[in-house]
mmCIF file of C-alpha atoms in Angstrom:
data_model
loop_
_atom_site.group_PDB
_atom_site.id
_atom_site.type_symbol
_atom_site.label_atom_id
_atom_site.label_comp_id
_atom_site.label_asym_id
_atom_site.label_seq_id
_atom_site.Cartn_x
_atom_site.Cartn_y
_atom_site.Cartn_z
ATOM 1 C CA ARG Y 242 131.576 97.027 66.472
ATOM 2 C CA LYS Y 243 128.225 95.888 67.808
ATOM 3 C CA GLU Y 244 125.223 96.563 65.608
ATOM 4 C CA VAL Y 245 123.338 98.172 68.478
ATOM 5 C CA GLU Y 246 125.120 99.826 71.362
ATOM 6 C CA GLN Y 247 123.802 101.117 74.636
ATOM 7 C CA ASP Y 248 125.415 102.522 77.733
ATOM 8 C CA PRO Y 249 124.912 99.634 80.188
ATOM 9 C CA GLY Y 250 124.782 101.968 83.165
ATOM 10 C CA PRO Y 251 123.777 101.328 85.822
ATOM 11 C CA PHE Y 252 121.821 104.501 86.282
ATOM 12 C CA ASN Y 253 120.808 105.191 89.867
ATOM 13 C CA VAL Y 254 118.346 108.059 90.212
ATOM 14 C CA PRO Y 255 116.002 109.343 92.920
ATOM 15 C CA GLU Y 256 112.258 109.244 92.537
ATOM 16 C CA GLY Y 257 111.015 112.162 90.490
ATOM 17 C CA ALA Y 258 114.196 112.508 88.469
ATOM 18 C CA THR Y 259 114.394 112.694 84.712
ATOM 19 C CA VAL Y 260 116.687 110.175 83.079
ATOM 20 C CA ALA Y 261 117.689 109.645 79.464
ATOM 21 C CA PHE Y 262 119.059 106.587 77.722
ATOM 22 C CA ASN Y 263 120.820 106.556 74.404
ATOM 23 C CA CYS Y 264 121.314 103.928 71.768
ATOM 24 C CA THR Y 265 123.244 103.930 68.511
ATOM 25 C CA TYR Y 266 122.931 101.515 65.625
ATOM 26 C CA SER Y 267 125.323 100.800 62.795
ATOM 27 C CA ASN Y 268 123.100 99.450 60.015
ATOM 28 C CA SER Y 269 121.725 102.347 58.014
ATOM 29 C CA ALA Y 270 119.155 99.993 56.474
ATOM 30 C CA SER Y 271 117.476 99.507 59.842
ATOM 31 C CA GLN Y 272 113.782 100.141 59.529
ATOM 32 C CA SER Y 273 112.005 99.964 62.854
ATOM 33 C CA PHE Y 274 113.007 100.793 66.372
ATOM 34 C CA PHE Y 275 111.694 99.847 69.761
ATOM 35 C CA TRP Y 276 112.347 100.135 73.444
ATOM 36 C CA TYR Y 277 111.691 97.014 75.481
ATOM 37 C CA ARG Y 278 111.653 96.760 79.233
ATOM 38 C CA GLN Y 279 112.937 93.740 81.116
ATOM 39 C CA ASP Y 280 112.346 93.225 84.802
ATOM 40 C CA CYS Y 281 114.741 91.098 86.813
ATOM 41 C CA ARG Y 282 114.527 87.431 85.801
ATOM 42 C CA LYS Y 283 111.593 88.140 83.489
ATOM 43 C CA GLU Y 284 111.095 88.251 79.753
ATOM 44 C CA PRO Y 285 111.446 91.456 77.713
ATOM 45 C CA LYS Y 286 108.207 93.309 77.012
ATOM 46 C CA LEU Y 287 107.543 96.099 74.564
ATOM 47 C CA LEU Y 288 107.640 99.525 76.177
ATOM 48 C CA MET Y 289 107.139 101.606 73.061
ATOM 49 C CA SER Y 290 107.905 101.853 69.398
ATOM 50 C CA VAL Y 291 110.047 104.733 68.177
ATOM 51 C CA TYR Y 292 108.828 106.826 65.283
ATOM 52 C CA SER Y 293 110.752 109.253 63.130
ATOM 53 C CA SER Y 294 108.723 112.184 64.378
ATOM 54 C CA GLY Y 295 109.288 111.227 67.998
ATOM 55 C CA ASN Y 296 106.551 109.922 70.209
ATOM 56 C CA GLU Y 297 105.386 110.154 73.764
ATOM 57 C CA ASP Y 298 103.522 107.814 76.043
ATOM 58 C CA GLY Y 299 102.792 109.385 79.389
ATOM 59 C CA ARG Y 300 106.105 109.958 81.141
ATOM 60 C CA PHE Y 301 108.080 108.280 78.371
ATOM 61 C CA THR Y 302 109.375 110.017 75.252
ATOM 62 C CA ALA Y 303 111.248 108.292 72.449
ATOM 63 C CA GLN Y 304 113.238 110.025 69.743
ATOM 64 C CA LEU Y 305 114.858 108.778 66.557
ATOM 65 C CA ASN Y 306 117.570 110.503 64.572
ATOM 66 C CA ARG Y 307 118.124 108.538 61.382
ATOM 67 C CA ALA Y 308 120.906 110.795 60.141
ATOM 68 C CA SER Y 309 122.963 110.132 63.267
ATOM 69 C CA GLN Y 310 121.621 106.594 63.702
ATOM 70 C CA TYR Y 311 120.664 107.363 67.234
ATOM 71 C CA ILE Y 312 117.681 106.521 69.430
ATOM 72 C CA SER Y 313 116.820 107.896 72.820
ATOM 73 C CA LEU Y 314 114.381 107.254 75.637
ATOM 74 C CA LEU Y 315 113.501 109.915 78.177
ATOM 75 C CA ILE Y 316 111.736 109.059 81.407
ATOM 76 C CA ARG Y 317 110.279 111.932 83.375
ATOM 77 C CA ASP Y 318 109.181 111.896 87.003
ATOM 78 C CA SER Y 319 110.793 108.511 87.658
ATOM 79 C CA LYS Y 320 108.921 106.015 89.797
ATOM 80 C CA LEU Y 321 110.275 103.155 91.863
ATOM 81 C CA SER Y 322 108.431 100.856 89.493
ATOM 82 C CA ASP Y 323 110.528 102.116 86.571
ATOM 83 C CA SER Y 324 113.499 100.160 87.925
ATOM 84 C CA ALA Y 325 114.336 97.659 85.197
ATOM 85 C CA THR Y 326 116.646 97.029 82.269
ATOM 86 C CA TYR Y 327 115.773 98.960 79.122
ATOM 87 C CA LEU Y 328 116.623 97.307 75.837
ATOM 88 C CA CYS Y 329 117.056 99.144 72.572
ATOM 89 C CA VAL Y 330 115.867 97.024 69.648
ATOM 90 C CA VAL Y 331 116.453 97.648 65.979
ATOM 91 C CA THR Y 332 114.709 95.739 63.227
ATOM 92 C CA THR Y 333 116.091 95.187 59.790
ATOM 93 C CA ASN Y 334 114.569 93.564 56.788
ATOM 94 C CA ALA Y 335 117.549 91.597 55.600
ATOM 95 C CA GLY Y 336 115.749 90.425 52.503
ATOM 96 C CA GLY Y 337 114.971 86.903 51.402
ATOM 97 C CA THR Y 338 113.567 84.992 54.330
ATOM 98 C CA SER Y 339 115.302 87.087 56.944
ATOM 99 C CA TYR Y 340 112.354 89.318 57.513
ATOM 100 C CA GLY Y 341 112.103 91.411 60.597
ATOM 101 C CA LYS Y 342 115.436 90.529 62.106
ATOM 102 C CA LEU Y 343 115.573 91.979 65.605
ATOM 103 C CA THR Y 344 118.893 93.103 67.013
ATOM 104 C CA PHE Y 345 119.157 93.992 70.674
ATOM 105 C CA GLY Y 346 121.424 96.322 72.537
ATOM 106 C CA GLN Y 347 122.892 94.919 75.727
ATOM 107 C CA GLY Y 348 120.483 96.893 77.855
ATOM 108 C CA THR Y 349 120.696 99.797 80.276
ATOM 109 C CA ILE Y 350 120.039 99.108 83.944
ATOM 110 C CA LEU Y 351 117.957 101.695 85.787
ATOM 111 C CA THR Y 352 117.452 101.774 89.534
ATOM 112 C CA VAL Y 353 115.106 104.363 90.987
ATOM 113 C CA HIS Y 354 115.532 104.860 94.725
ATOM 114 C CA PRO Y 355 113.345 106.630 97.292
ATOM 115 C CA ASP B 1165 99.556 88.134 77.459
ATOM 116 C CA ALA B 1166 100.640 86.389 74.275
ATOM 117 C CA GLY B 1167 100.115 82.644 74.371
ATOM 118 C CA ILE B 1168 103.699 81.509 74.425
ATOM 119 C CA THR B 1169 105.065 78.875 76.763
ATOM 120 C CA GLN B 1170 108.574 77.607 77.233
ATOM 121 C CA SER B 1171 109.494 74.309 78.828
ATOM 122 C CA PRO B 1172 111.270 73.435 80.934
ATOM 123 C CA ARG B 1173 111.647 76.690 82.857
ATOM 124 C CA HIS B 1174 114.787 75.515 84.622
ATOM 125 C CA LYS B 1175 117.210 72.735 83.808
ATOM 126 C CA VAL B 1176 120.555 71.538 85.070
ATOM 127 C CA THR B 1177 122.376 69.124 82.835
ATOM 128 C CA GLU B 1178 125.791 67.583 82.523
ATOM 129 C CA THR B 1179 128.367 68.418 79.898
ATOM 130 C CA GLY B 1180 128.025 66.236 76.841
ATOM 131 C CA THR B 1181 124.354 65.390 77.254
ATOM 132 C CA PRO B 1182 121.708 66.358 74.709
ATOM 133 C CA VAL B 1183 119.105 68.904 75.759
ATOM 134 C CA THR B 1184 115.902 69.999 74.040
ATOM 135 C CA LEU B 1185 114.007 73.151 74.902
ATOM 136 C CA ARG B 1186 110.457 73.616 73.735
ATOM 137 C CA CYS B 1187 108.587 76.738 72.711
ATOM 138 C CA HIS B 1188 104.839 76.421 72.272
ATOM 139 C CA GLN B 1189 102.512 79.148 70.994
ATOM 140 C CA THR B 1190 98.762 79.368 70.683
ATOM 141 C CA GLU B 1191 98.758 82.539 68.535
ATOM 142 C CA ASN B 1192 99.311 80.886 65.158
ATOM 143 C CA HIS B 1193 102.155 83.330 64.488
ATOM 144 C CA ARG B 1194 104.361 82.444 61.569
ATOM 145 C CA TYR B 1195 107.689 83.685 62.907
ATOM 146 C CA MET B 1196 109.434 82.135 65.886
ATOM 147 C CA TYR B 1197 112.862 82.892 67.316
ATOM 148 C CA TRP B 1198 115.293 81.463 69.847
ATOM 149 C CA TYR B 1199 117.580 83.858 71.706
ATOM 150 C CA ARG B 1200 120.097 83.444 74.457
ATOM 151 C CA GLN B 1201 120.797 86.153 77.014
ATOM 152 C CA ASP B 1202 124.115 86.496 78.764
ATOM 153 C CA PRO B 1203 125.543 89.305 80.898
ATOM 154 C CA GLY B 1204 127.262 91.915 78.777
ATOM 155 C CA HIS B 1205 125.823 90.564 75.535
ATOM 156 C CA GLY B 1206 122.115 91.244 75.657
ATOM 157 C CA LEU B 1207 119.912 88.942 73.615
ATOM 158 C CA ARG B 1208 121.564 87.154 70.712
ATOM 159 C CA LEU B 1209 119.703 85.282 68.012
ATOM 160 C CA ILE B 1210 120.409 81.555 67.792
ATOM 161 C CA HIS B 1211 117.938 80.370 65.144
ATOM 162 C CA TYR B 1212 114.625 81.489 63.779
ATOM 163 C CA SER B 1213 111.770 80.019 61.804
ATOM 164 C CA TYR B 1214 109.596 81.638 59.170
ATOM 165 C CA GLY B 1215 107.234 78.699 58.745
ATOM 166 C CA VAL B 1216 106.787 75.000 59.276
ATOM 167 C CA LYS B 1217 110.053 73.263 58.414
ATOM 168 C CA ASP B 1218 111.547 76.618 57.407
ATOM 169 C CA THR B 1219 114.398 77.664 59.655
ATOM 170 C CA ASP B 1220 117.578 79.670 59.401
ATOM 171 C CA LYS B 1221 120.639 80.439 61.497
ATOM 172 C CA GLY B 1222 121.172 83.454 63.661
ATOM 173 C CA GLU B 1223 124.408 84.965 64.893
ATOM 174 C CA VAL B 1224 125.275 82.320 67.517
ATOM 175 C CA SER B 1225 123.988 79.086 65.988
ATOM 176 C CA ASP B 1226 127.052 76.860 66.491
ATOM 177 C CA GLY B 1227 126.221 73.930 68.754
ATOM 178 C CA TYR B 1228 122.465 74.357 68.332
ATOM 179 C CA SER B 1229 119.870 72.889 66.016
ATOM 180 C CA VAL B 1230 116.171 73.584 65.692
ATOM 181 C CA SER B 1231 113.072 71.973 64.314
ATOM 182 C CA ARG B 1232 109.575 73.119 63.565
ATOM 183 C CA SER B 1233 107.241 70.364 62.477
ATOM 184 C CA LYS B 1234 104.069 72.302 63.250
ATOM 185 C CA THR B 1235 103.175 75.958 63.556
ATOM 186 C CA GLU B 1236 102.806 75.965 67.307
ATOM 187 C CA ASP B 1237 106.072 74.296 68.330
ATOM 188 C CA PHE B 1238 109.681 75.374 67.874
ATOM 189 C CA LEU B 1239 112.305 73.124 69.436
ATOM 190 C CA LEU B 1240 115.873 74.075 70.267
ATOM 191 C CA THR B 1241 118.354 71.228 70.705
ATOM 192 C CA LEU B 1242 121.813 71.288 72.162
ATOM 193 C CA GLU B 1243 123.290 68.113 70.722
ATOM 194 C CA SER B 1244 126.081 67.907 73.278
ATOM 195 C CA ALA B 1245 125.791 70.555 75.954
ATOM 196 C CA THR B 1246 128.868 72.540 76.975
ATOM 197 C CA SER B 1247 129.425 74.904 79.891
ATOM 198 C CA SER B 1248 129.484 77.841 77.469
ATOM 199 C CA GLN B 1249 125.835 77.116 76.732
ATOM 200 C CA THR B 1250 124.840 77.928 80.292
ATOM 201 C CA SER B 1251 122.474 80.814 79.706
ATOM 202 C CA VAL B 1252 118.906 82.041 79.778
ATOM 203 C CA TYR B 1253 117.055 81.083 76.614
ATOM 204 C CA PHE B 1254 114.102 83.058 75.331
ATOM 205 C CA CYS B 1255 111.685 82.129 72.628
ATOM 206 C CA ALA B 1256 109.897 84.906 70.746
ATOM 207 C CA ILE B 1257 107.052 85.022 68.260
ATOM 208 C CA LYS B 1258 105.940 87.568 65.713
ATOM 209 C CA GLN B 1259 102.741 87.668 63.752
ATOM 210 C CA THR B 1260 104.367 88.850 60.549
ATOM 211 C CA GLY B 1261 107.820 89.285 59.151
ATOM 212 C CA GLY B 1262 107.318 93.000 58.879
ATOM 213 C CA THR B 1263 109.854 95.114 60.665
ATOM 214 C CA ASN B 1264 107.282 97.145 62.535
ATOM 215 C CA THR B 1265 105.501 94.361 64.370
ATOM 216 C CA GLU B 1266 106.014 93.594 68.017
ATOM 217 C CA ALA B 1267 107.793 90.465 69.194
ATOM 218 C CA PHE B 1268 106.386 88.623 72.190
ATOM 219 C CA PHE B 1269 108.635 86.618 74.443
ATOM 220 C CA GLY B 1270 108.227 83.505 76.487
ATOM 221 C CA GLN B 1271 109.188 83.519 80.150
ATOM 222 C CA GLY B 1272 112.607 82.035 79.494
ATOM 223 C CA THR B 1273 114.453 78.821 80.309
ATOM 224 C CA ARG B 1274 117.404 78.925 82.680
ATOM 225 C CA LEU B 1275 119.856 76.277 81.580
ATOM 226 C CA THR B 1276 122.906 75.337 83.601
ATOM 227 C CA VAL B 1277 125.476 72.973 82.152
ATOM 228 C CA VAL B 1278 127.775 71.483 84.801
#
Protein backbone atom coordinates (compact mmCIF):
# COMPACT_ATOMS: atom_id res chain seq x y z
CA ARG A 1 0.00 0.00 0.00
CA LYS A 2 1.32 3.44 -0.87
CA GLU A 3 2.03 5.75 2.04
CA VAL A 4 0.01 8.54 0.46
CA GLU A 5 -2.81 7.86 -1.95
CA GLN A 6 -4.78 10.19 -4.14
CA ASP A 7 -7.41 9.69 -6.79
CA PRO A 8 -5.43 10.53 -9.95
CA GLY A 9 -8.51 11.77 -11.76
CA PRO A 10 -8.56 13.41 -14.16
CA PHE A 11 -11.24 15.77 -12.98
CA ASN A 12 -12.81 17.83 -15.74
CA VAL A 13 -15.06 20.60 -14.45
CA PRO A 14 -16.63 23.75 -15.91
CA GLU A 15 -15.64 27.20 -14.76
CA GLY A 16 -17.42 28.14 -11.56
CA ALA A 17 -17.75 24.58 -10.33
CA THR A 18 -16.76 23.34 -6.91
CA VAL A 19 -14.38 20.41 -6.86
CA ALA A 20 -12.94 18.37 -4.02
CA PHE A 21 -9.84 16.21 -3.87
CA ASN A 22 -9.11 13.59 -1.27
CA CYS A 23 -5.94 12.07 0.04
CA THR A 24 -5.30 9.31 2.55
CA TYR A 25 -2.08 8.51 4.35
CA SER A 26 -1.00 5.35 6.10
CA ASN A 27 1.60 6.52 8.62
CA SER A 28 -0.15 7.60 11.80
CA ALA A 29 3.05 9.33 12.91
CA SER A 30 2.77 11.83 10.06
CA GLN A 31 3.06 15.33 11.41
CA SER A 32 2.52 17.95 8.74
CA PHE A 33 0.42 18.08 5.64
CA PHE A 34 0.48 20.19 2.52
CA TRP A 35 -1.11 20.64 -0.84
CA TYR A 36 1.26 21.48 -3.68
CA ARG A 37 0.29 22.55 -7.15
CA GLN A 38 2.21 21.51 -10.24
CA ASP A 39 1.63 23.06 -13.63
CA CYS A 40 2.45 21.11 -16.76
CA ARG A 41 6.21 20.60 -17.13
CA LYS A 42 6.90 22.82 -14.13
CA GLU A 43 8.10 22.25 -10.60
CA PRO A 44 5.73 21.70 -7.66
CA LYS A 45 4.91 24.80 -5.63
CA LEU A 46 3.26 25.07 -2.25
CA LEU A 47 -0.44 25.83 -2.48
CA MET A 48 -1.26 25.66 1.21
CA SER A 49 -0.47 23.92 4.44
CA VAL A 50 -3.19 21.87 6.11
CA TYR A 51 -3.94 22.45 9.76
CA SER A 52 -5.89 20.29 12.16
CA SER A 53 -8.58 22.92 12.56
CA GLY A 54 -8.97 23.29 8.81
CA ASN A 55 -7.91 26.38 6.95
CA GLU A 56 -9.02 28.52 4.08
CA ASP A 57 -7.20 30.67 1.59
CA GLY A 58 -9.58 32.50 -0.70
CA ARG A 59 -11.36 29.90 -2.82
CA PHE A 60 -9.33 27.04 -1.37
CA THR A 61 -10.20 25.13 1.79
CA ALA A 62 -8.10 22.35 3.28
CA GLN A 63 -9.24 19.89 5.91
CA LEU A 64 -7.41 17.30 7.97
CA ASN A 65 -8.93 14.36 9.78
CA ARG A 66 -6.20 12.70 11.82
CA ALA A 67 -8.47 9.96 13.14
CA SER A 68 -9.29 8.81 9.61
CA GLN A 69 -5.88 9.80 8.23
CA TYR A 70 -7.52 11.80 5.53
CA ILE A 71 -6.83 15.17 3.91
CA SER A 72 -9.01 17.11 1.54
CA LEU A 73 -8.81 20.15 -0.69
CA LEU A 74 -11.91 22.02 -1.81
CA ILE A 75 -11.78 24.52 -4.65
CA ARG A 76 -14.77 26.79 -5.05
CA ASP A 77 -15.67 28.86 -8.10
CA SER A 78 -13.09 27.12 -10.29
CA LYS A 79 -11.08 29.22 -12.71
CA LEU A 80 -9.38 28.19 -15.92
CA SER A 81 -6.11 29.00 -14.20
CA ASP A 82 -6.78 26.33 -11.58
CA SER A 83 -6.02 23.65 -14.18
CA ALA A 84 -3.01 21.79 -12.82
CA THR A 85 -1.97 18.69 -10.92
CA TYR A 86 -2.56 18.85 -7.17
CA LEU A 87 -0.15 16.92 -5.00
CA CYS A 88 -0.89 15.80 -1.48
CA VAL A 89 2.25 15.85 0.66
CA VAL A 90 2.73 14.33 4.07
CA THR A 91 5.74 14.99 6.25
CA THR A 92 7.07 12.63 8.85
CA ASN A 93 9.85 13.04 11.31
CA ALA A 94 11.43 9.64 11.00
CA GLY A 95 13.88 10.34 13.77
CA GLY A 96 17.65 10.36 13.66
CA THR A 97 18.76 12.31 10.63
CA SER A 98 15.63 11.64 8.64
CA TYR A 99 14.00 14.87 9.60
CA GLY A 100 11.13 16.22 7.64
CA LYS A 101 10.76 13.37 5.20
CA LEU A 102 8.27 14.40 2.54
CA THR A 103 6.09 11.77 0.93
CA PHE A 104 4.04 12.66 -2.11
CA GLY A 105 0.82 11.30 -3.46
CA GLN A 106 0.78 10.65 -7.18
CA GLY A 107 -1.22 13.77 -7.84
CA THR A 108 -4.73 14.59 -9.02
CA ILE A 109 -5.13 16.18 -12.44
CA LEU A 110 -7.68 18.98 -12.69
CA THR A 111 -8.85 20.53 -15.93
CA VAL A 112 -11.22 23.48 -15.77
CA HIS A 113 -12.97 24.19 -19.07
CA PRO A 114 -14.98 27.21 -20.25
CA ASP B 1 11.35 32.57 -5.97
CA ALA B 2 13.76 30.43 -3.98
CA GLY B 3 17.30 30.52 -5.31
CA ILE B 4 17.58 26.99 -6.58
CA THR B 5 18.98 26.05 -9.96
CA GLN B 6 19.27 22.70 -11.64
CA SER B 7 21.62 21.89 -14.49
CA PRO B 8 21.38 20.70 -17.11
CA ARG B 9 17.67 21.26 -17.74
CA HIS B 10 17.54 18.64 -20.47
CA LYS B 11 19.87 15.78 -21.30
CA VAL B 12 19.87 12.81 -23.62
CA THR B 13 22.44 10.16 -22.89
CA GLU B 14 23.25 6.65 -23.94
CA THR B 15 22.79 3.55 -21.84
CA GLY B 16 25.86 2.75 -19.80
CA THR B 17 27.27 6.27 -19.66
CA PRO B 18 27.74 8.18 -16.41
CA VAL B 19 25.60 11.25 -15.84
CA THR B 20 25.80 13.94 -13.17
CA LEU B 21 23.01 16.35 -12.38
CA ARG B 22 23.69 19.45 -10.35
CA CYS B 23 21.52 21.30 -7.87
CA HIS B 24 22.74 24.71 -6.75
CA GLN B 25 21.11 26.88 -4.07
CA THR B 26 21.79 30.39 -2.87
CA GLU B 27 19.55 30.15 0.23
CA ASN B 28 22.05 28.47 2.55
CA HIS B 29 19.41 25.86 3.41
CA ARG B 30 20.71 22.83 5.23
CA TYR B 31 18.44 20.18 3.72
CA MET B 32 18.55 19.19 0.08
CA TYR B 33 16.68 16.42 -1.71
CA TRP B 34 16.68 14.65 -5.07
CA TYR B 35 13.40 13.28 -6.39
CA ARG B 36 12.37 11.62 -9.59
CA GLN B 37 8.90 11.99 -11.07
CA ASP B 38 7.33 9.37 -13.27
CA PRO B 39 3.76 8.94 -14.50
CA GLY B 40 1.67 7.00 -12.01
CA HIS B 41 4.26 7.30 -9.25
CA GLY B 42 4.36 10.94 -8.28
CA LEU B 43 7.60 12.19 -6.78
CA ARG B 44 9.84 9.59 -5.18
CA LEU B 45 12.83 10.38 -3.01
CA ILE B 46 16.19 9.21 -4.33
CA HIS B 47 18.65 10.68 -1.81
CA TYR B 48 18.75 13.57 0.58
CA SER B 49 21.33 15.56 2.47
CA TYR B 50 21.14 17.07 5.93
CA GLY B 51 24.48 18.86 5.77
CA VAL B 52 27.82 19.01 4.04
CA LYS B 53 29.02 15.45 3.45
CA ASP B 54 25.93 14.13 5.25
CA THR B 55 23.65 12.18 2.96
CA ASP B 56 21.22 9.31 3.21
CA LYS B 57 19.20 7.08 0.90
CA GLY B 58 15.61 7.53 -0.07
CA GLU B 59 13.14 4.98 -1.36
CA VAL B 60 14.56 4.59 -4.89
CA SER B 61 18.31 5.01 -4.40
CA ASP B 62 19.57 1.98 -6.36
CA GLY B 63 21.72 3.07 -9.28
CA TYR B 64 22.24 6.57 -7.90
CA SER B 65 24.88 8.22 -5.76
CA VAL B 66 25.11 11.73 -4.38
CA SER B 67 27.69 14.10 -3.03
CA ARG B 68 27.60 17.35 -1.15
CA SER B 69 30.98 18.94 -0.64
CA LYS B 70 29.60 22.41 0.08
CA THR B 71 26.31 23.77 1.33
CA GLU B 72 25.18 25.18 -1.97
CA ASP B 73 25.71 22.17 -4.24
CA PHE B 74 24.11 18.73 -4.24
CA LEU B 75 25.14 16.42 -7.06
CA LEU B 76 23.25 13.36 -8.27
CA THR B 77 25.23 10.80 -10.26
CA LEU B 78 23.98 7.93 -12.33
CA GLU B 79 27.07 5.74 -12.52
CA SER B 80 25.86 3.79 -15.53
CA ALA B 81 22.62 5.13 -16.92
CA THR B 82 19.81 2.72 -17.81
CA SER B 83 16.58 3.29 -19.71
CA SER B 84 14.63 2.89 -16.46
CA GLN B 85 16.30 6.07 -15.24
CA THR B 86 14.61 8.12 -17.94
CA SER B 87 12.62 10.54 -15.82
CA VAL B 88 12.21 14.10 -14.64
CA TYR B 89 14.50 14.85 -11.72
CA PHE B 90 13.70 17.53 -9.17
CA CYS B 91 15.93 18.95 -6.52
CA ALA B 92 14.34 20.45 -3.41
CA ILE B 93 15.62 22.46 -0.48
CA LYS B 94 14.32 23.09 3.00
CA GLN B 95 15.52 25.59 5.53
CA THR B 96 15.12 23.28 8.48
CA GLY B 97 14.45 19.64 9.13
CA GLY B 98 11.21 20.47 10.84
CA THR B 99 8.15 18.81 9.43
CA ASN B 100 6.21 22.02 9.06
CA THR B 101 8.56 23.92 6.79
CA GLU B 102 7.99 24.37 3.10
CA ALA B 103 10.14 22.65 0.49
CA PHE B 104 11.17 24.63 -2.57
CA PHE B 105 11.83 22.89 -5.84
CA GLY B 106 14.14 23.50 -8.73
CA GLN B 107 12.75 23.63 -12.25
CA GLY B 108 13.62 20.01 -12.97
CA THR B 109 15.94 18.11 -15.29
CA ARG B 110 14.47 15.99 -18.06
CA LEU B 111 16.76 13.04 -18.58
CA THR B 112 16.34 10.60 -21.44
CA VAL B 113 18.46 7.47 -21.57
CA VAL B 114 18.50 5.86 -25.02
